[in-house]
XYZ file of C-alpha atoms in Angstrom:
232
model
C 16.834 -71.965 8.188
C 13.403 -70.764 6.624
C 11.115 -71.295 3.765
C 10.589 -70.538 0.577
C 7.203 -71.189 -2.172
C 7.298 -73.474 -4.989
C 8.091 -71.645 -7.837
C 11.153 -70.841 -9.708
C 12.122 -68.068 -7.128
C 12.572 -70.756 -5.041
C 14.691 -72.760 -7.164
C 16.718 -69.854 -7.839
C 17.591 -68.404 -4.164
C 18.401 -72.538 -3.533
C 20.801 -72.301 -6.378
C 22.538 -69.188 -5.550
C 23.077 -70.061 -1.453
C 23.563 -73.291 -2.303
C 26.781 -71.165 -4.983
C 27.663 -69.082 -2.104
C 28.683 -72.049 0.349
C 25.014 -71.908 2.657
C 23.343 -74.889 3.941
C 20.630 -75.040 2.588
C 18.960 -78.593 3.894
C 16.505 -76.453 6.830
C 15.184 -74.332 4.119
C 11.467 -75.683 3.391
C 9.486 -75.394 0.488
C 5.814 -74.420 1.490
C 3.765 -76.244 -0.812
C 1.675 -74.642 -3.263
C 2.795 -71.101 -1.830
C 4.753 -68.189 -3.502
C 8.288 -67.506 -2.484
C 8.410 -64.112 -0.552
C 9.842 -61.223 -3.141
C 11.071 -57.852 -1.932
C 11.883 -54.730 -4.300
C 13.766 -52.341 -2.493
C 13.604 -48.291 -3.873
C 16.721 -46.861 -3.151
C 16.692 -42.609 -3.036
C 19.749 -40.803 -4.014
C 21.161 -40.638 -0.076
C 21.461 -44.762 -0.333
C 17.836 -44.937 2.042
C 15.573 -48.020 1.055
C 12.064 -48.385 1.027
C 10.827 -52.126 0.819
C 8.154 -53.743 -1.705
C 6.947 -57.330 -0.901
C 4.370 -59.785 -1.038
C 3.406 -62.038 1.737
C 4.324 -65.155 0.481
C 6.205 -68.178 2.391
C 8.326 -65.782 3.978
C 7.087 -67.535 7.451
C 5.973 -70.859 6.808
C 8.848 -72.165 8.751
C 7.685 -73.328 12.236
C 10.345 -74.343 15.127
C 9.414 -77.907 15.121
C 11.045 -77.715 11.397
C 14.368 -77.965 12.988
C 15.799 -80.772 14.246
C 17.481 -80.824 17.886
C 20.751 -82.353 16.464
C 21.121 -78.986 14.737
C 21.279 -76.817 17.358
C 23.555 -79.195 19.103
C 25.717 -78.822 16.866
C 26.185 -74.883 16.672
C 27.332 -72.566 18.902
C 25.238 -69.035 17.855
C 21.188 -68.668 16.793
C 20.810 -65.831 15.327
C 17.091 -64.784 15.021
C 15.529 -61.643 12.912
C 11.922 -60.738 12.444
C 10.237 -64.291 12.382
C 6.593 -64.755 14.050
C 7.067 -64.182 17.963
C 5.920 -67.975 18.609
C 8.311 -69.297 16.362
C 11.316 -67.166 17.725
C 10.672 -67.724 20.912
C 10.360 -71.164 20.695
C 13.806 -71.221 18.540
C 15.209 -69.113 21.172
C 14.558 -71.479 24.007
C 15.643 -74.739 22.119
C 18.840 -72.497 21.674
C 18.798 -71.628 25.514
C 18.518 -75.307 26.594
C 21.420 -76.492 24.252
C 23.534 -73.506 25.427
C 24.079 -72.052 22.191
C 24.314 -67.704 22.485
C 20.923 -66.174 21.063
C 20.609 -62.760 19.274
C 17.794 -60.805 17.991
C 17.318 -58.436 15.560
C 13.677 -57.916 15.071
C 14.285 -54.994 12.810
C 11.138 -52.985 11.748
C 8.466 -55.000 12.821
C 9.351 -54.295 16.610
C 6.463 -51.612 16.369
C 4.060 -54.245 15.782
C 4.877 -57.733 16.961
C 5.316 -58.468 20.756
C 8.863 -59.974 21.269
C 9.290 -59.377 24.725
C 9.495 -63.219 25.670
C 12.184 -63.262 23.000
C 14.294 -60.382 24.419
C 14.307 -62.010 27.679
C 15.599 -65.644 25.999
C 18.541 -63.192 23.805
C 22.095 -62.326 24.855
C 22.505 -60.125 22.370
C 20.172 -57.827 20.907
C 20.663 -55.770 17.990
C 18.137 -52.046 17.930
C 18.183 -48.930 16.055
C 18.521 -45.693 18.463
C 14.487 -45.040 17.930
C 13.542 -48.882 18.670
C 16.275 -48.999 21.937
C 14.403 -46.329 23.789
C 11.231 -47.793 23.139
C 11.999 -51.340 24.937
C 14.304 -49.263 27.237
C 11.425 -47.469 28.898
C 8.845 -50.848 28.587
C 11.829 -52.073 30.840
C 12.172 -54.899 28.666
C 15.913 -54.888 28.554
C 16.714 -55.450 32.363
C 18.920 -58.316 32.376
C 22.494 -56.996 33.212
C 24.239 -59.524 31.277
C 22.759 -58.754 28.149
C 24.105 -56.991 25.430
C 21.996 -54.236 23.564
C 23.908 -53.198 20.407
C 22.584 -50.025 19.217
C 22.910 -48.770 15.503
C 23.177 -44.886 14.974
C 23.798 -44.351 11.538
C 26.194 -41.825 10.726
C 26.755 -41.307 14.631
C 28.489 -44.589 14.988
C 27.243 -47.365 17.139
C 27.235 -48.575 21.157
C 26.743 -51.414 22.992
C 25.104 -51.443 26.513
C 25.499 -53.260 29.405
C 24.894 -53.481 33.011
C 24.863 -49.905 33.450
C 27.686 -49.768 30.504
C 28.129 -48.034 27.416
C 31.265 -49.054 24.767
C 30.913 -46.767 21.362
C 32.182 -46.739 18.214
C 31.854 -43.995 15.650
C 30.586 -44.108 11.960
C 34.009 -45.450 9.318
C 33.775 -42.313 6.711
C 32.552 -43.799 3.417
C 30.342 -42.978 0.736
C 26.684 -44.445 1.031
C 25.445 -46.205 -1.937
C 22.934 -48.639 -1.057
C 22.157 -49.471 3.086
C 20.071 -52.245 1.886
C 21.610 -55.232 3.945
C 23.921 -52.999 6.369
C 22.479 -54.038 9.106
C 22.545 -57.638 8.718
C 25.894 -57.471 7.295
C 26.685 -55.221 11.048
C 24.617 -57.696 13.239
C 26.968 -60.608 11.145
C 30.683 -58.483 11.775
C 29.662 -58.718 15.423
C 28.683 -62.075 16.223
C 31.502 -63.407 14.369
C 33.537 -60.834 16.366
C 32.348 -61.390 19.715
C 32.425 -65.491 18.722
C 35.978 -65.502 17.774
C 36.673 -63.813 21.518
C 36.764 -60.306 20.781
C 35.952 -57.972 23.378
C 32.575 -55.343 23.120
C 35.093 -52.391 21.698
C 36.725 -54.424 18.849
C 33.540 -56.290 18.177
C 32.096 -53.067 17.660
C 34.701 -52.005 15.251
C 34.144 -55.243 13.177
C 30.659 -54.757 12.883
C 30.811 -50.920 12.009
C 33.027 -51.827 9.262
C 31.348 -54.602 7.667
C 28.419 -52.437 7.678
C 30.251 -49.614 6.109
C 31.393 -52.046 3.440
C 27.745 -52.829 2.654
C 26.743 -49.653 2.028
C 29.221 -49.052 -0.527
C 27.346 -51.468 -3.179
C 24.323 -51.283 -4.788
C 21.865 -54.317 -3.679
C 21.790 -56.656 -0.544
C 24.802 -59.073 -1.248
C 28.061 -58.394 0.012
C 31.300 -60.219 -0.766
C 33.073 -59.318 2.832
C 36.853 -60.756 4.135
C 38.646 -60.113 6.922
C 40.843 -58.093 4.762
C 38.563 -55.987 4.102
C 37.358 -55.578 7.521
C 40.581 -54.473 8.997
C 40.998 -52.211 5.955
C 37.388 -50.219 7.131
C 38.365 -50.767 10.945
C 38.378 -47.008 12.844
C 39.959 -48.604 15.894
């Protein structure tokens, strides 16, 4: 779900999702508005630095979904949409009992998604952005899990007074544009298929070490490959 402008950007990121197997029927086209367009400036240690316009990137509002669709899932996963429209995602989720996770990403520093955390089961954090809710006390809940990403140190989960970690799979770094969507994706299907916080872990450290092998955001990712990247 999300929006996109009406131009040929548009047509084109249809196209290619539509290629790649997505539904694409909760995508909306924001009339008269440019499709949001990111260049990403990789250095030559695979770090990215992002390049976009506003555009239409957030003209999808909650009421844009219908309650049959939620219904019929089991997982909402939510990134860096506007607090109001999270939040009211999160508790349609909540009141269906579908699993919610958050991964606000970058704009944690300046967008207020405490209601949000407190709707999420799972929320995905950088080292730097968990000890910032950590001491707002804003992760509390002791059935929550806080999945924290540490680069080349690896990667924990926290809970209740808990701590499961995983260390870094040894590749070579390429690109990290997209590893931590493709990490945040290796868990959820992880923990959804019934694996436990440890092998979840695993799954999503290797997916995410498989992302930063290629250049760009897309990455082809199987099972196979998974267990071939797996550390535990």
């Amino acid at each position: 779900m999300g929006s996109v402008g009406e131009d040929r950007y548009a047509e084109r990121a249809r196209r290619e999702l539509t290629a790649a197997g997505v539904d694409c029927s909760h995508v909306q086209t924001a009339a008269g508005e440019a499709t949001t367009i990111k260049y990403l400036v990789v250095d030559e240690d695979g770090e990215v630095m992002v390049l976009a316009n506003d555009g239409a990137n957030e003209a999808f509002a909650a009421d844009d979904l219908p309650e049959s669709t939620l219904s019929g899932a089991e997982h909402l996963h939510l990134t860096s949409q506007r607090p109001e429209t999270a939040l009211a995602l999160a508790e349609a989720a909540n009141t269906a009992g579908l699993s919610v996770s958050l991964d606000p990403g970058r704009r944690l520093d300046r967008r207020d998604y405490g209601a949000v955390l407190a709707c999420a089961d799972v929320v995905f954090l950088n080292a730097r952005e968990a000890d910032t809710v950590e001491a707002d006390g804003q992760l509390q809940a002791n059935d929550r899990l806080t999945v924290v990403k540490q680069g080349d140190d690896g990667a924990e989960v926290r809970w209740d007074g808990n701590v499961a970690s995983q260390p870094a799979c040894d590749v070579d770094v390429v690109d990290t544009t997209g590893a931590g969507d493709a990490f945040a994706a290796g868990f959820i299907a992880a923990r959804l298929d019934g694996a436990d916080h440890q092998a979840a872990l695993a799954v999503a450290n290797a997916c995410g070490a498989i992302a930063v092998q290629t250049v760009g955001a897309r990455t082809t990712i199987s099972w196979d490959d998974v267990e071939s990247h797996r550390t535990t």
